PDB file of C-alpha atoms in Angstrom:
ATOM      1  CA  PHE A   1       0.000   0.000   0.000  1.00 96.00           C
ATOM      2  CA  PRO A   2       1.299   3.483  -0.757  1.00 97.00           C
ATOM      3  CA  HIS A   3      -0.021   4.794   2.579  1.00 97.00           C
ATOM      4  CA  ILE A   4       0.654   2.955   5.848  1.00 95.00           C
ATOM      5  CA  LEU A   5      -0.408   4.963   8.882  1.00 94.00           C
ATOM      6  CA  PRO A   6       0.645   3.580  12.265  1.00 94.00           C
ATOM      7  CA  THR A   7      -1.914   3.934  15.050  1.00 93.00           C
ATOM      8  CA  HIS A   8      -1.886   3.042  18.730  1.00 90.00           C
ATOM      9  CA  GLN A   9      -4.574   0.353  18.228  1.00 87.00           C
ATOM     10  CA  GLY A  10      -6.755  -1.117  15.506  1.00 84.00           C
ATOM     11  CA  ARG A  11      -9.759   0.682  16.922  1.00 90.00           C
ATOM     12  CA  ALA A  12      -7.916   3.981  16.372  1.00 92.00           C
ATOM     13  CA  SER A  13      -7.547   3.045  12.692  1.00 95.00           C
ATOM     14  CA  GLU A  14     -11.301   2.408  12.578  1.00 95.00           C
ATOM     15  CA  ARG A  15     -12.055   5.666  14.341  1.00 96.00           C
ATOM     16  CA  ILE A  16     -10.002   7.666  11.844  1.00 96.00           C
ATOM     17  CA  LEU A  17     -11.435   5.862   8.828  1.00 97.00           C
ATOM     18  CA  PHE A  18     -15.084   6.186   9.809  1.00 97.00           C
ATOM     19  CA  GLU A  19     -14.724   9.768  10.974  1.00 96.00           C
ATOM     20  CA  LEU A  20     -13.627  10.504   7.404  1.00 97.00           C
ATOM     21  CA  VAL A  21     -16.060   8.361   5.390  1.00 98.00           C
ATOM     22  CA  GLY A  22     -18.973   7.740   7.764  1.00 97.00           C
ATOM     23  CA  GLY A  23     -21.741  10.053   8.876  1.00 97.00           C
ATOM     24  CA  PRO A  24     -25.520  10.281   8.983  1.00 98.00           C
ATOM     25  CA  GLY A  25     -27.232   8.710   6.002  1.00 98.00           C
ATOM     26  CA  LYS A  26     -24.287   6.415   5.257  1.00 98.00           C
ATOM     27  CA  VAL A  27     -24.458   2.611   5.373  1.00 98.00           C
ATOM     28  CA  VAL A  28     -21.441   0.342   5.888  1.00 98.00           C
ATOM     29  CA  PRO A  29     -21.932  -3.318   4.934  1.00 98.00           C
ATOM     30  CA  ASN A  30     -19.657  -6.015   6.386  1.00 98.00           C
ATOM     31  CA  ASN A  31     -19.787  -9.791   6.599  1.00 97.00           C
ATOM     32  CA  THR A  32     -20.069  -9.273  10.387  1.00 95.00           C
ATOM     33  CA  HIS A  33     -18.832  -6.114  12.071  1.00 94.00           C
ATOM     34  CA  PHE A  34     -16.469  -6.615  14.986  1.00 92.00           C
ATOM     35  CA  ASP A  35     -17.754  -4.807  18.087  1.00 91.00           C
ATOM     36  CA  THR A  36     -15.296  -1.905  17.943  1.00 92.00           C
ATOM     37  CA  THR A  37     -15.825  -1.534  14.202  1.00 94.00           C
ATOM     38  CA  ARG A  38     -19.589  -1.369  14.679  1.00 95.00           C
ATOM     39  CA  ALA A  39     -19.118   1.166  17.477  1.00 96.00           C
ATOM     40  CA  ASN A  40     -16.917   3.390  15.297  1.00 95.00           C
ATOM     41  CA  VAL A  41     -19.277   3.151  12.313  1.00 97.00           C
ATOM     42  CA  GLU A  42     -22.288   4.012  14.465  1.00 97.00           C
ATOM     43  CA  HIS A  43     -20.441   6.735  16.396  1.00 97.00           C
ATOM     44  CA  SER A  44     -19.981   8.512  13.059  1.00 97.00           C
ATOM     45  CA  GLY A  45     -23.748   8.423  12.541  1.00 97.00           C
ATOM     46  CA  ALA A  46     -23.615   5.740   9.848  1.00 98.00           C
ATOM     47  CA  ARG A  47     -25.502   2.440   9.972  1.00 98.00           C
ATOM     48  CA  ALA A  48     -23.576  -0.856  10.229  1.00 98.00           C
ATOM     49  CA  VAL A  49     -25.151  -3.776   8.339  1.00 98.00           C
ATOM     50  CA  ASP A  50     -24.062  -7.426   8.678  1.00 98.00           C
ATOM     51  CA  LEU A  51     -24.364  -9.567   5.541  1.00 98.00           C
ATOM     52  CA  VAL A  52     -22.779 -12.921   6.409  1.00 97.00           C
ATOM     53  CA  ILE A  53     -23.973 -15.946   4.420  1.00 97.00           C
ATOM     54  CA  GLU A  54     -26.824 -17.952   5.917  1.00 95.00           C
ATOM     55  CA  LYS A  55     -24.568 -20.904   6.795  1.00 95.00           C
ATOM     56  CA  GLY A  56     -22.415 -18.513   8.801  1.00 93.00           C
ATOM     57  CA  LYS A  57     -25.333 -18.021  11.190  1.00 92.00           C
ATOM     58  CA  HIS A  58     -25.456 -21.713  12.151  1.00 92.00           C
ATOM     59  CA  PRO A  59     -22.712 -23.013  14.478  1.00 89.00           C
ATOM     60  CA  THR A  60     -23.340 -26.642  13.509  1.00 90.00           C
ATOM     61  CA  SER A  61     -22.827 -25.968   9.784  1.00 88.00           C
ATOM     62  CA  ARG A  62     -19.638 -27.540   8.392  1.00 91.00           C
ATOM     63  CA  HIS A  63     -19.273 -25.004   5.562  1.00 94.00           C
ATOM     64  CA  PRO A  64     -15.532 -24.271   5.091  1.00 96.00           C
ATOM     65  CA  PHE A  65     -15.984 -20.489   4.701  1.00 97.00           C
ATOM     66  CA  LYS A  66     -18.745 -19.427   7.072  1.00 96.00           C
ATOM     67  CA  GLY A  67     -17.288 -15.905   7.161  1.00 95.00           C
ATOM     68  CA  ASN A  68     -18.215 -15.235   3.531  1.00 97.00           C
ATOM     69  CA  MET A  69     -20.366 -12.233   2.695  1.00 98.00           C
ATOM     70  CA  ASP A  70     -23.736 -12.857   1.050  1.00 98.00           C
ATOM     71  CA  VAL A  71     -23.024 -11.204  -2.296  1.00 98.00           C
ATOM     72  CA  ASP A  72     -26.674 -11.190  -3.386  1.00 98.00           C
ATOM     73  CA  ALA A  73     -27.648  -9.449  -0.131  1.00 98.00           C
ATOM     74  CA  LEU A  74     -24.890  -6.895  -0.756  1.00 98.00           C
ATOM     75  CA  GLU A  75     -26.284  -6.124  -4.201  1.00 98.00           C
ATOM     76  CA  ARG A  76     -29.813  -5.809  -2.798  1.00 98.00           C
ATOM     77  CA  LEU A  77     -28.557  -3.419  -0.092  1.00 98.00           C
ATOM     78  CA  ILE A  78     -26.740  -1.269  -2.665  1.00 98.00           C
ATOM     79  CA  ASP A  79     -29.841  -1.157  -4.861  1.00 98.00           C
ATOM     80  CA  ASP A  80     -32.004  -0.326  -1.840  1.00 98.00           C
ATOM     81  CA  VAL A  81     -29.957   2.530  -0.326  1.00 98.00           C
ATOM     82  CA  GLY A  82     -28.021   3.648  -3.409  1.00 98.00           C
ATOM     83  CA  PRO A  83     -24.257   3.349  -3.941  1.00 98.00           C
ATOM     84  CA  GLU A  84     -23.770   7.020  -3.070  1.00 98.00           C
ATOM     85  CA  HIS A  85     -24.743   6.193   0.529  1.00 98.00           C
ATOM     86  CA  ILE A  86     -22.187   3.381   0.890  1.00 98.00           C
ATOM     87  CA  PRO A  87     -18.738   4.888   1.482  1.00 98.00           C
ATOM     88  CA  LEU A  88     -17.089   1.457   1.527  1.00 98.00           C
ATOM     89  CA  VAL A  89     -17.748  -2.243   1.886  1.00 98.00           C
ATOM     90  CA  MET A  90     -15.777  -4.031   4.594  1.00 98.00           C
ATOM     91  CA  LEU A  91     -14.830  -7.684   4.985  1.00 98.00           C
ATOM     92  CA  THR A  92     -13.586  -8.920   8.350  1.00 96.00           C
ATOM     93  CA  VAL A  93     -10.910 -11.586   7.805  1.00 95.00           C
ATOM     94  CA  THR A  94     -11.324 -13.853   9.674  1.00 90.00           C
ATOM     95  CA  ASN A  95     -14.879 -13.079  10.718  1.00 79.00           C
ATOM     96  CA  ASN A  96     -14.147 -12.707  14.444  1.00 77.00           C
ATOM     97  CA  SER A  97     -17.666 -11.869  15.617  1.00 79.00           C
ATOM     98  CA  GLY A  98     -18.847 -14.926  13.696  1.00 78.00           C
ATOM     99  CA  GLY A  99     -16.547 -17.246  15.626  1.00 80.00           C
ATOM    100  CA  GLY A 100     -13.340 -16.593  13.702  1.00 86.00           C
ATOM    101  CA  GLN A 101     -14.720 -18.034  10.476  1.00 93.00           C
ATOM    102  CA  PRO A 102     -12.674 -17.492   7.303  1.00 96.00           C
ATOM    103  CA  VAL A 103     -13.558 -15.737   4.061  1.00 97.00           C
ATOM    104  CA  SER A 104     -12.620 -17.436   0.792  1.00 98.00           C
ATOM    105  CA  LEU A 105     -10.632 -15.748  -1.945  1.00 98.00           C
ATOM    106  CA  ALA A 106     -13.497 -16.527  -4.312  1.00 98.00           C
ATOM    107  CA  ASN A 107     -15.817 -14.542  -2.029  1.00 98.00           C
ATOM    108  CA  ILE A 108     -13.347 -11.658  -1.746  1.00 98.00           C
ATOM    109  CA  ARG A 109     -13.170 -11.537  -5.554  1.00 98.00           C
ATOM    110  CA  ALA A 110     -16.973 -11.650  -5.872  1.00 98.00           C
ATOM    111  CA  VAL A 111     -17.375  -8.779  -3.387  1.00 98.00           C
ATOM    112  CA  ARG A 112     -14.647  -6.850  -5.243  1.00 98.00           C
ATOM    113  CA  GLN A 113     -16.552  -7.325  -8.504  1.00 98.00           C
ATOM    114  CA  VAL A 114     -19.732  -5.872  -6.983  1.00 98.00           C
ATOM    115  CA  CYS A 115     -17.759  -2.955  -5.521  1.00 98.00           C
ATOM    116  CA  ASP A 116     -16.188  -2.268  -8.918  1.00 98.00           C
ATOM    117  CA  GLN A 117     -19.595  -2.399 -10.594  1.00 98.00           C
ATOM    118  CA  TYR A 118     -20.899   0.342  -8.286  1.00 98.00           C
ATOM    119  CA  GLY A 119     -17.675   2.315  -7.753  1.00 98.00           C
ATOM    120  CA  ILE A 120     -17.476   1.504  -4.026  1.00 98.00           C
ATOM    121  CA  PRO A 121     -14.127   0.941  -2.260  1.00 98.00           C
ATOM    122  CA  LEU A 122     -13.485  -2.421  -0.575  1.00 98.00           C
ATOM    123  CA  PHE A 123     -11.695  -2.538   2.782  1.00 98.00           C
ATOM    124  CA  PHE A 124     -10.557  -5.292   5.132  1.00 97.00           C
ATOM    125  CA  ASP A 125     -10.817  -5.406   8.871  1.00 95.00           C
ATOM    126  CA  ALA A 126      -7.659  -7.496   8.719  1.00 94.00           C
ATOM    127  CA  CYS A 127      -6.680  -8.306  12.290  1.00 87.00           C
ATOM    128  CA  ARG A 128      -6.512 -12.028  11.511  1.00 91.00           C
ATOM    129  CA  PHE A 129      -5.330 -11.823   7.899  1.00 94.00           C
ATOM    130  CA  ALA A 130      -2.653 -14.537   8.193  1.00 93.00           C
ATOM    131  CA  GLU A 131      -5.055 -16.927   9.892  1.00 95.00           C
ATOM    132  CA  ASN A 132      -7.579 -16.317   7.086  1.00 96.00           C
ATOM    133  CA  ALA A 133      -4.878 -17.009   4.486  1.00 97.00           C
ATOM    134  CA  PHE A 134      -3.991 -20.272   6.220  1.00 97.00           C
ATOM    135  CA  PHE A 135      -7.638 -21.352   6.055  1.00 97.00           C
ATOM    136  CA  ILE A 136      -7.659 -20.507   2.334  1.00 98.00           C
ATOM    137  CA  LYS A 137      -4.544 -22.660   1.900  1.00 98.00           C
ATOM    138  CA  THR A 138      -6.081 -25.617   3.711  1.00 98.00           C
ATOM    139  CA  ARG A 139      -9.716 -25.311   2.572  1.00 97.00           C
ATOM    140  CA  GLU A 140      -9.993 -23.582  -0.809  1.00 98.00           C
ATOM    141  CA  PRO A 141      -9.281 -25.784  -3.838  1.00 97.00           C
ATOM    142  CA  GLY A 142      -6.267 -24.670  -5.856  1.00 96.00           C
ATOM    143  CA  TYR A 143      -4.421 -23.007  -2.970  1.00 98.00           C
ATOM    144  CA  GLU A 144      -2.968 -26.015  -1.161  1.00 97.00           C
ATOM    145  CA  ASP A 145       0.449 -25.550  -2.814  1.00 97.00           C
ATOM    146  CA  ARG A 146       0.583 -21.770  -2.328  1.00 97.00           C
ATOM    147  CA  SER A 147       2.389 -20.162   0.597  1.00 98.00           C
ATOM    148  CA  VAL A 148       0.457 -18.176   3.188  1.00 97.00           C
ATOM    149  CA  ARG A 149       2.533 -15.127   2.185  1.00 97.00           C
ATOM    150  CA  THR A 150       1.435 -15.301  -1.469  1.00 98.00           C
ATOM    151  CA  ILE A 151      -2.195 -15.825  -0.454  1.00 98.00           C
ATOM    152  CA  VAL A 152      -2.009 -12.787   1.849  1.00 97.00           C
ATOM    153  CA  ARG A 153      -0.620 -10.735  -1.032  1.00 97.00           C
ATOM    154  CA  GLU A 154      -3.421 -11.893  -3.322  1.00 98.00           C
ATOM    155  CA  MET A 155      -6.006 -10.992  -0.667  1.00 98.00           C
ATOM    156  CA  PHE A 156      -4.626  -7.489  -0.107  1.00 98.00           C
ATOM    157  CA  ASP A 157      -4.216  -6.810  -3.829  1.00 98.00           C
ATOM    158  CA  LEU A 158      -8.029  -6.971  -4.022  1.00 98.00           C
ATOM    159  CA  VAL A 159      -8.755  -4.187  -1.521  1.00 98.00           C
ATOM    160  CA  ASP A 160      -8.479  -0.406  -1.380  1.00 98.00           C
ATOM    161  CA  GLY A 161      -7.526  -0.274   2.279  1.00 98.00           C
ATOM    162  CA  ALA A 162      -7.569  -1.996   5.632  1.00 97.00           C
ATOM    163  CA  THR A 163      -7.701  -1.450   9.339  1.00 96.00           C
ATOM    164  CA  ILE A 164      -5.502  -3.758  11.391  1.00 92.00           C
ATOM    165  CA  SER A 165      -4.934  -4.356  15.065  1.00 89.00           C
ATOM    166  CA  ALA A 166      -1.315  -5.482  14.989  1.00 81.00           C
ATOM    167  CA  LYS A 167      -1.715  -7.295  18.326  1.00 73.00           C
ATOM    168  CA  LYS A 168      -3.240 -10.269  16.533  1.00 74.00           C
ATOM    169  CA  ASP A 169      -1.546 -11.651  13.418  1.00 72.00           C
ATOM    170  CA  GLY A 170       0.934  -8.746  13.473  1.00 71.00           C
ATOM    171  CA  LEU A 171       2.480 -10.421  16.530  1.00 69.00           C
ATOM    172  CA  VAL A 172       3.349  -7.251  18.423  1.00 76.00           C
ATOM    173  CA  ASN A 173       2.229  -6.216  21.896  1.00 78.00           C
ATOM    174  CA  ILE A 174       0.477  -2.989  20.889  1.00 81.00           C
ATOM    175  CA  GLY A 175      -0.423  -0.921  17.875  1.00 84.00           C
ATOM    176  CA  GLY A 176      -2.329  -0.918  14.641  1.00 91.00           C
ATOM    177  CA  VAL A 177      -2.219   0.382  11.099  1.00 93.00           C
ATOM    178  CA  LEU A 178      -4.502   2.015   8.597  1.00 96.00           C
ATOM    179  CA  LEU A 179      -3.657   1.028   5.018  1.00 97.00           C
ATOM    180  CA  LEU A 180      -4.873   3.229   2.169  1.00 98.00           C
ATOM    181  CA  ARG A 181      -4.461   3.527  -1.578  1.00 98.00           C
ATOM    182  CA  ASP A 182      -6.382   6.811  -1.993  1.00 98.00           C
ATOM    183  CA  ASP A 183      -3.972   9.765  -1.750  1.00 98.00           C
ATOM    184  CA  GLU A 184      -6.561  12.345  -0.682  1.00 97.00           C
ATOM    185  CA  LEU A 185      -8.110  10.078   1.943  1.00 97.00           C
ATOM    186  CA  ALA A 186      -4.629   9.274   3.257  1.00 97.00           C
ATOM    187  CA  LYS A 187      -3.802  12.976   3.568  1.00 97.00           C
ATOM    188  CA  ARG A 188      -6.968  13.605   5.577  1.00 96.00           C
ATOM    189  CA  ALA A 189      -6.327  10.505   7.708  1.00 96.00           C
ATOM    190  CA  ASP A 190      -2.785  11.656   8.426  1.00 94.00           C
ATOM    191  CA  GLU A 191      -4.125  14.961   9.717  1.00 94.00           C
ATOM    192  CA  LEU A 192      -6.497  13.127  12.075  1.00 90.00           C
ATOM    193  CA  LEU A 193      -3.751  10.764  13.206  1.00 85.00           C
ATOM    194  CA  ILE A 194      -1.972  13.603  14.979  1.00 77.00           C
TER     195      ILE A 194
END
């Protein structure tokens, strides 16, 4: 990413991001918002909407990617509220509030395609990005011979930004980052970071 902003925690990255893109009348879809993410979205005045697949709502389901977003529900939401009211779509990898369930690369690509169709940025809540990549390696056909590192790269190449609490898969004792591709958004985020 061209812009990597260090923060004191992942929730600070969320706070900065949603202060900039959130606000009344905005809607932020996610597979399942983590509690701090939901709080930061709603603190901005925006509405947080969870769109996990139906099998992700059933603990006894053996589906390999229960963290996947329901792409049809995403399209219905966009059609219902209008793309101009959705500042970004977010995928939580892994889906921590859904029991740490992974998101497949096929699902990430499908969500990216919808975002491209409507001109909406795609972001990760990526606290457990390496864990998600490992699940892709072990569960998604065609990735068993790929390294976790290359899968992570493929995942992040599909998004416009990410919030990360580095205390999880970043393996440090404190801190977070906000990753951005948009120069203007990064400039405004840098001003808030101070």
